[in-house]
Amino acid sequence: MTEQHEAPGGVSGRALQKDIPQATVARLATYLRVLAMLADDGVAIVSSEELAVAAGVNSAKLRKDLSFLGPNGVRGVGYDVAKLRSRIEDVLGLSQGHRVVLVGAGNLGRALVGYGGFQRRGFTVVGILDSDPEVIGMPVAGLVVRDVAELAAAVAELEPTIAVITVPDDAAQDVCDRLVASGLQSILSFAPCELVAPATVEVRRVDLAVEMQMLSFERVRNAEQPLPEVAHVGSGRIAHRLPAPHGAPAHPALQHSTTPHTTTSHTATEPSSKGSVVTP
């Protein structure tokens, strides 16, 4: 038998979300990426050991993470790739997809809008805005850059569920305030500063400099240590490469990945306003 079981009592993904630790949520996103790669290649069943190696965790931790979703696998057989993928998408709130609006049409903003991976993972960029007259009206990946002065109207028209901020530090708080005033409750910021937002708004911050500093620290710490054979994994860490079960060659998706992802989050209680929108 290879069929997955539903959560006990028909519990929905939304009902389960409240009980899942944030660290587990981050790993679920990594499992989802690997499962998508396997599904694209027609793989129907994956073992916990294979999935764990690809995600950079041990199999016991993987099984514990997946236990939050209810019964999923079959002992001695593995996980049904399509059904486990669908279950994780449901819990992560991806089943219906998300509409994304981006503020800041500089180099970073344009690169993000042009990245095709978002669409494949359920995120559709529906609008891009800026305040620079030189870029307003410019076509970017099939969209036209709109004036940030029209932000409230654009949000009402496009109905995004997530906003991305790619403006300089001194403009980020003002953009955040405008987005919150327009009704956005989920914001991803690439500005290096921490943003102040109401407690009902989830703000996550990506600081690339911090990530490089962490890599620098690890490089120095490991400089004199011998390098084992390794496999790069989607969590941004490195896992020891394990042999495929029964001597079979491992699927490429279980050997390496190309999408590290690490962010920090910040939630505050009281909004403030400062700065203006400019192109990074």
PDB file of N, CA and C in Angstrom, residues 114-183:
ATOM      1  N   GLY A 114      11.551  39.399 -12.618  1.00  0.00           N
ATOM      2  CA  GLY A 114      11.854  38.564 -13.769  1.00  0.00           C
ATOM      3  C   GLY A 114      12.171  37.122 -13.435  1.00  0.00           C
ATOM      4  N   TYR A 115      12.222  36.784 -12.147  1.00  0.00           N
ATOM      5  CA  TYR A 115      12.574  35.420 -11.751  1.00  0.00           C
ATOM      6  C   TYR A 115      11.379  34.491 -11.941  1.00  0.00           C
ATOM      7  N   GLY A 116      11.514  33.494 -12.811  1.00  0.00           N
ATOM      8  CA  GLY A 116      10.411  32.600 -13.123  1.00  0.00           C
ATOM      9  C   GLY A 116      10.085  31.588 -12.044  1.00  0.00           C
ATOM     10  N   GLY A 117      10.985  31.400 -11.084  1.00  0.00           N
ATOM     11  CA  GLY A 117      10.749  30.406 -10.043  1.00  0.00           C
ATOM     12  C   GLY A 117       9.572  30.720  -9.150  1.00  0.00           C
ATOM     13  N   PHE A 118       9.259  32.007  -8.964  1.00  0.00           N
ATOM     14  CA  PHE A 118       8.131  32.369  -8.111  1.00  0.00           C
ATOM     15  C   PHE A 118       6.827  31.802  -8.656  1.00  0.00           C
ATOM     16  N   GLN A 119       6.616  31.962  -9.948  1.00  0.00           N
ATOM     17  CA  GLN A 119       5.391  31.498 -10.580  1.00  0.00           C
ATOM     18  C   GLN A 119       5.216  29.993 -10.392  1.00  0.00           C
ATOM     19  N   ARG A 120       6.310  29.249 -10.555  1.00  0.00           N
ATOM     20  CA  ARG A 120       6.235  27.800 -10.425  1.00  0.00           C
ATOM     21  C   ARG A 120       5.907  27.371  -9.007  1.00  0.00           C
ATOM     22  N   ARG A 121       6.164  28.231  -8.051  1.00  0.00           N
ATOM     23  CA  ARG A 121       5.908  27.876  -6.651  1.00  0.00           C
ATOM     24  C   ARG A 121       4.660  28.553  -6.097  1.00  0.00           C
ATOM     25  N   GLY A 122       3.845  29.101  -6.972  1.00  0.00           N
ATOM     26  CA  GLY A 122       2.558  29.619  -6.537  1.00  0.00           C
ATOM     27  C   GLY A 122       2.516  31.103  -6.225  1.00  0.00           C
ATOM     28  N   PHE A 123       3.576  31.859  -6.586  1.00  0.00           N
ATOM     29  CA  PHE A 123       3.617  33.293  -6.318  1.00  0.00           C
ATOM     30  C   PHE A 123       3.648  34.052  -7.642  1.00  0.00           C
ATOM     31  N   THR A 124       2.631  34.836  -7.902  1.00  0.00           N
ATOM     32  CA  THR A 124       2.536  35.592  -9.146  1.00  0.00           C
ATOM     33  C   THR A 124       2.701  37.081  -8.862  1.00  0.00           C
ATOM     34  N   VAL A 125       3.746  37.677  -9.435  1.00  0.00           N
ATOM     35  CA  VAL A 125       3.944  39.121  -9.275  1.00  0.00           C
ATOM     36  C   VAL A 125       2.952  39.837 -10.187  1.00  0.00           C
ATOM     37  N   VAL A 126       2.075  40.624  -9.577  1.00  0.00           N
ATOM     38  CA  VAL A 126       1.007  41.274 -10.344  1.00  0.00           C
ATOM     39  C   VAL A 126       1.226  42.774 -10.508  1.00  0.00           C
ATOM     40  N   GLY A 127       2.207  43.334  -9.784  1.00  0.00           N
ATOM     41  CA  GLY A 127       2.442  44.770  -9.897  1.00  0.00           C
ATOM     42  C   GLY A 127       3.793  45.176  -9.364  1.00  0.00           C
ATOM     43  N   ILE A 128       4.377  46.227  -9.953  1.00  0.00           N
ATOM     44  CA  ILE A 128       5.651  46.785  -9.496  1.00  0.00           C
ATOM     45  C   ILE A 128       5.534  48.299  -9.512  1.00  0.00           C
ATOM     46  N   LEU A 129       5.989  48.943  -8.438  1.00  0.00           N
ATOM     47  CA  LEU A 129       5.838  50.387  -8.289  1.00  0.00           C
ATOM     48  C   LEU A 129       7.154  51.027  -7.880  1.00  0.00           C
ATOM     49  N   ASP A 130       7.286  52.325  -8.196  1.00  0.00           N
ATOM     50  CA  ASP A 130       8.466  53.089  -7.809  1.00  0.00           C
ATOM     51  C   ASP A 130       8.091  54.569  -7.846  1.00  0.00           C
ATOM     52  N   SER A 131       9.007  55.406  -7.353  1.00  0.00           N
ATOM     53  CA  SER A 131       8.764  56.848  -7.352  1.00  0.00           C
ATOM     54  C   SER A 131       9.656  57.600  -8.333  1.00  0.00           C
ATOM     55  N   ASP A 132      10.619  56.907  -8.945  1.00  0.00           N
ATOM     56  CA  ASP A 132      11.561  57.548  -9.861  1.00  0.00           C
ATOM     57  C   ASP A 132      10.899  57.779 -11.222  1.00  0.00           C
ATOM     58  N   PRO A 133      10.775  59.035 -11.654  1.00  0.00           N
ATOM     59  CA  PRO A 133      10.152  59.310 -12.958  1.00  0.00           C
ATOM     60  C   PRO A 133      10.840  58.604 -14.119  1.00  0.00           C
ATOM     61  N   GLU A 134      12.136  58.296 -13.969  1.00  0.00           N
ATOM     62  CA  GLU A 134      12.861  57.648 -15.053  1.00  0.00           C
ATOM     63  C   GLU A 134      12.477  56.185 -15.248  1.00  0.00           C
ATOM     64  N   VAL A 135      11.921  55.563 -14.219  1.00  0.00           N
ATOM     65  CA  VAL A 135      11.537  54.157 -14.346  1.00  0.00           C
ATOM     66  C   VAL A 135      10.023  53.954 -14.394  1.00  0.00           C
ATOM     67  N   ILE A 136       9.266  54.936 -13.928  1.00  0.00           N
ATOM     68  CA  ILE A 136       7.805  54.831 -14.013  1.00  0.00           C
ATOM     69  C   ILE A 136       7.405  54.735 -15.484  1.00  0.00           C
ATOM     70  N   GLY A 137       6.591  53.751 -15.801  1.00  0.00           N
ATOM     71  CA  GLY A 137       6.192  53.506 -17.178  1.00  0.00           C
ATOM     72  C   GLY A 137       7.076  52.507 -17.898  1.00  0.00           C
ATOM     73  N   MET A 138       8.195  52.112 -17.273  1.00  0.00           N
ATOM     74  CA  MET A 138       9.118  51.145 -17.889  1.00  0.00           C
ATOM     75  C   MET A 138       8.518  49.741 -17.836  1.00  0.00           C
ATOM     76  N   PRO A 139       8.623  48.972 -18.923  1.00  0.00           N
ATOM     77  CA  PRO A 139       8.154  47.579 -18.885  1.00  0.00           C
ATOM     78  C   PRO A 139       9.168  46.678 -18.182  1.00  0.00           C
ATOM     79  N   VAL A 140       8.680  45.826 -17.294  1.00  0.00           N
ATOM     80  CA  VAL A 140       9.530  44.873 -16.571  1.00  0.00           C
ATOM     81  C   VAL A 140       8.817  43.535 -16.535  1.00  0.00           C
ATOM     82  N   ALA A 141       9.352  42.570 -17.259  1.00  0.00           N
ATOM     83  CA  ALA A 141       8.820  41.201 -17.253  1.00  0.00           C
ATOM     84  C   ALA A 141       7.315  41.169 -17.501  1.00  0.00           C
ATOM     85  N   GLY A 142       6.874  41.956 -18.452  1.00  0.00           N
ATOM     86  CA  GLY A 142       5.460  41.947 -18.807  1.00  0.00           C
ATOM     87  C   GLY A 142       4.596  42.874 -17.992  1.00  0.00           C
ATOM     88  N   LEU A 143       5.174  43.555 -17.004  1.00  0.00           N
ATOM     89  CA  LEU A 143       4.442  44.526 -16.196  1.00  0.00           C
ATOM     90  C   LEU A 143       4.971  45.922 -16.497  1.00  0.00           C
ATOM     91  N   VAL A 144       4.178  46.928 -16.190  1.00  0.00           N
ATOM     92  CA  VAL A 144       4.593  48.315 -16.350  1.00  0.00           C
ATOM     93  C   VAL A 144       4.764  48.915 -14.968  1.00  0.00           C
ATOM     94  N   VAL A 145       5.909  49.548 -14.718  1.00  0.00           N
ATOM     95  CA  VAL A 145       6.172  50.159 -13.420  1.00  0.00           C
ATOM     96  C   VAL A 145       5.184  51.296 -13.185  1.00  0.00           C
ATOM     97  N   ARG A 146       4.500  51.239 -12.069  1.00  0.00           N
ATOM     98  CA  ARG A 146       3.508  52.257 -11.719  1.00  0.00           C
ATOM     99  C   ARG A 146       4.081  53.207 -10.673  1.00  0.00           C
ATOM    100  N   ASP A 147       3.486  54.387 -10.590  1.00  0.00           N
ATOM    101  CA  ASP A 147       3.903  55.392  -9.612  1.00  0.00           C
ATOM    102  C   ASP A 147       3.466  54.952  -8.220  1.00  0.00           C
ATOM    103  N   VAL A 148       4.398  54.983  -7.259  1.00  0.00           N
ATOM    104  CA  VAL A 148       4.069  54.558  -5.909  1.00  0.00           C
ATOM    105  C   VAL A 148       3.010  55.454  -5.284  1.00  0.00           C
ATOM    106  N   ALA A 149       2.821  56.632  -5.835  1.00  0.00           N
ATOM    107  CA  ALA A 149       1.742  57.491  -5.340  1.00  0.00           C
ATOM    108  C   ALA A 149       0.384  56.833  -5.540  1.00  0.00           C
ATOM    109  N   GLU A 150       0.316  55.865  -6.451  1.00  0.00           N
ATOM    110  CA  GLU A 150      -0.920  55.152  -6.731  1.00  0.00           C
ATOM    111  C   GLU A 150      -1.013  53.843  -5.947  1.00  0.00           C
ATOM    112  N   LEU A 151      -0.192  53.704  -4.903  1.00  0.00           N
ATOM    113  CA  LEU A 151      -0.092  52.426  -4.203  1.00  0.00           C
ATOM    114  C   LEU A 151      -1.448  51.940  -3.685  1.00  0.00           C
ATOM    115  N   ALA A 152      -2.177  52.803  -2.993  1.00  0.00           N
ATOM    116  CA  ALA A 152      -3.462  52.380  -2.429  1.00  0.00           C
ATOM    117  C   ALA A 152      -4.418  51.914  -3.520  1.00  0.00           C
ATOM    118  N   ALA A 153      -4.462  52.650  -4.619  1.00  0.00           N
ATOM    119  CA  ALA A 153      -5.339  52.281  -5.729  1.00  0.00           C
ATOM    120  C   ALA A 153      -4.875  50.975  -6.368  1.00  0.00           C
ATOM    121  N   ALA A 154      -3.558  50.802  -6.483  1.00  0.00           N
ATOM    122  CA  ALA A 154      -3.018  49.583  -7.091  1.00  0.00           C
ATOM    123  C   ALA A 154      -3.337  48.360  -6.239  1.00  0.00           C
ATOM    124  N   VAL A 155      -3.225  48.499  -4.928  1.00  0.00           N
ATOM    125  CA  VAL A 155      -3.539  47.385  -4.031  1.00  0.00           C
ATOM    126  C   VAL A 155      -5.017  47.019  -4.138  1.00  0.00           C
ATOM    127  N   ALA A 156      -5.878  48.029  -4.174  1.00  0.00           N
ATOM    128  CA  ALA A 156      -7.311  47.768  -4.306  1.00  0.00           C
ATOM    129  C   ALA A 156      -7.633  47.077  -5.630  1.00  0.00           C
ATOM    130  N   GLU A 157      -6.924  47.463  -6.686  1.00  0.00           N
ATOM    131  CA  GLU A 157      -7.173  46.898  -8.012  1.00  0.00           C
ATOM    132  C   GLU A 157      -6.576  45.495  -8.167  1.00  0.00           C
ATOM    133  N   LEU A 158      -5.335  45.306  -7.715  1.00  0.00           N
ATOM    134  CA  LEU A 158      -4.615  44.060  -7.951  1.00  0.00           C
ATOM    135  C   LEU A 158      -4.882  42.994  -6.890  1.00  0.00           C
ATOM    136  N   GLU A 159      -5.343  43.418  -5.724  1.00  0.00           N
ATOM    137  CA  GLU A 159      -5.667  42.514  -4.620  1.00  0.00           C
ATOM    138  C   GLU A 159      -4.515  41.562  -4.274  1.00  0.00           C
ATOM    139  N   PRO A 160      -3.325  42.092  -4.015  1.00  0.00           N
ATOM    140  CA  PRO A 160      -2.194  41.222  -3.643  1.00  0.00           C
ATOM    141  C   PRO A 160      -2.361  40.692  -2.229  1.00  0.00           C
ATOM    142  N   THR A 161      -1.753  39.551  -1.956  1.00  0.00           N
ATOM    143  CA  THR A 161      -1.736  38.989  -0.610  1.00  0.00           C
ATOM    144  C   THR A 161      -0.384  39.169   0.069  1.00  0.00           C
ATOM    145  N   ILE A 162       0.647  39.452  -0.725  1.00  0.00           N
ATOM    146  CA  ILE A 162       2.001  39.641  -0.202  1.00  0.00           C
ATOM    147  C   ILE A 162       2.639  40.843  -0.887  1.00  0.00           C
ATOM    148  N   ALA A 163       3.395  41.625  -0.127  1.00  0.00           N
ATOM    149  CA  ALA A 163       4.143  42.757  -0.688  1.00  0.00           C
ATOM    150  C   ALA A 163       5.625  42.533  -0.461  1.00  0.00           C
ATOM    151  N   VAL A 164       6.436  42.963  -1.427  1.00  0.00           N
ATOM    152  CA  VAL A 164       7.902  42.865  -1.325  1.00  0.00           C
ATOM    153  C   VAL A 164       8.475  44.273  -1.421  1.00  0.00           C
ATOM    154  N   ILE A 165       9.363  44.614  -0.502  1.00  0.00           N
ATOM    155  CA  ILE A 165      10.003  45.935  -0.470  1.00  0.00           C
ATOM    156  C   ILE A 165      11.453  45.799  -0.902  1.00  0.00           C
ATOM    157  N   THR A 166      11.824  46.499  -1.973  1.00  0.00           N
ATOM    158  CA  THR A 166      13.218  46.486  -2.443  1.00  0.00           C
ATOM    159  C   THR A 166      13.693  47.920  -2.661  1.00  0.00           C
ATOM    160  N   VAL A 167      13.474  48.768  -1.659  1.00  0.00           N
ATOM    161  CA  VAL A 167      13.899  50.166  -1.718  1.00  0.00           C
ATOM    162  C   VAL A 167      15.020  50.373  -0.705  1.00  0.00           C
ATOM    163  N   PRO A 168      15.745  51.488  -0.787  1.00  0.00           N
ATOM    164  CA  PRO A 168      16.821  51.753   0.181  1.00  0.00           C
ATOM    165  C   PRO A 168      16.298  51.887   1.602  1.00  0.00           C
ATOM    166  N   ASP A 169      17.234  51.798   2.539  1.00  0.00           N
ATOM    167  CA  ASP A 169      16.930  51.833   3.959  1.00  0.00           C
ATOM    168  C   ASP A 169      16.065  53.033   4.337  1.00  0.00           C
ATOM    169  N   ASP A 170      16.423  54.223   3.836  1.00  0.00           N
ATOM    170  CA  ASP A 170      15.726  55.426   4.286  1.00  0.00           C
ATOM    171  C   ASP A 170      14.315  55.547   3.726  1.00  0.00           C
ATOM    172  N   ALA A 171      13.949  54.695   2.783  1.00  0.00           N
ATOM    173  CA  ALA A 171      12.602  54.739   2.213  1.00  0.00           C
ATOM    174  C   ALA A 171      11.738  53.580   2.685  1.00  0.00           C
ATOM    175  N   ALA A 172      12.335  52.572   3.284  1.00  0.00           N
ATOM    176  CA  ALA A 172      11.621  51.331   3.569  1.00  0.00           C
ATOM    177  C   ALA A 172      10.477  51.507   4.558  1.00  0.00           C
ATOM    178  N   GLN A 173      10.694  52.281   5.637  1.00  0.00           N
ATOM    179  CA  GLN A 173       9.640  52.419   6.636  1.00  0.00           C
ATOM    180  C   GLN A 173       8.415  53.121   6.062  1.00  0.00           C
ATOM    181  N   ASP A 174       8.634  54.131   5.238  1.00  0.00           N
ATOM    182  CA  ASP A 174       7.508  54.833   4.637  1.00  0.00           C
ATOM    183  C   ASP A 174       6.719  53.894   3.727  1.00  0.00           C
ATOM    184  N   VAL A 175       7.428  53.084   2.947  1.00  0.00           N
ATOM    185  CA  VAL A 175       6.759  52.119   2.074  1.00  0.00           C
ATOM    186  C   VAL A 175       5.980  51.111   2.909  1.00  0.00           C
ATOM    187  N   CYS A 176       6.598  50.624   3.982  1.00  0.00           N
ATOM    188  CA  CYS A 176       5.926  49.688   4.863  1.00  0.00           C
ATOM    189  C   CYS A 176       4.628  50.292   5.413  1.00  0.00           C
ATOM    190  N   ASP A 177       4.698  51.550   5.862  1.00  0.00           N
ATOM    191  CA  ASP A 177       3.512  52.223   6.399  1.00  0.00           C
ATOM    192  C   ASP A 177       2.411  52.314   5.350  1.00  0.00           C
ATOM    193  N   ARG A 178       2.793  52.638   4.122  1.00  0.00           N
ATOM    194  CA  ARG A 178       1.802  52.752   3.047  1.00  0.00           C
ATOM    195  C   ARG A 178       1.157  51.408   2.745  1.00  0.00           C
ATOM    196  N   LEU A 179       1.962  50.362   2.743  1.00  0.00           N
ATOM    197  CA  LEU A 179       1.430  49.031   2.474  1.00  0.00           C
ATOM    198  C   LEU A 179       0.461  48.596   3.572  1.00  0.00           C
ATOM    199  N   VAL A 180       0.847  48.847   4.816  1.00  0.00           N
ATOM    200  CA  VAL A 180      -0.022  48.497   5.937  1.00  0.00           C
ATOM    201  C   VAL A 180      -1.329  49.282   5.853  1.00  0.00           C
ATOM    202  N   ALA A 181      -1.240  50.587   5.538  1.00  0.00           N
ATOM    203  CA  ALA A 181      -2.437  51.410   5.415  1.00  0.00           C
ATOM    204  C   ALA A 181      -3.341  50.939   4.280  1.00  0.00           C
ATOM    205  N   SER A 182      -2.727  50.278   3.293  1.00  0.00           N
ATOM    206  CA  SER A 182      -3.503  49.779   2.153  1.00  0.00           C
ATOM    207  C   SER A 182      -4.103  48.402   2.414  1.00  0.00           C
ATOM    208  N   GLY A 183      -3.772  47.820   3.564  1.00  0.00           N
ATOM    209  CA  GLY A 183      -4.377  46.551   3.940  1.00  0.00           C
ATOM    210  C   GLY A 183      -3.493  45.332   3.828  1.00  0.00           C
TER     211      GLY A 183
END
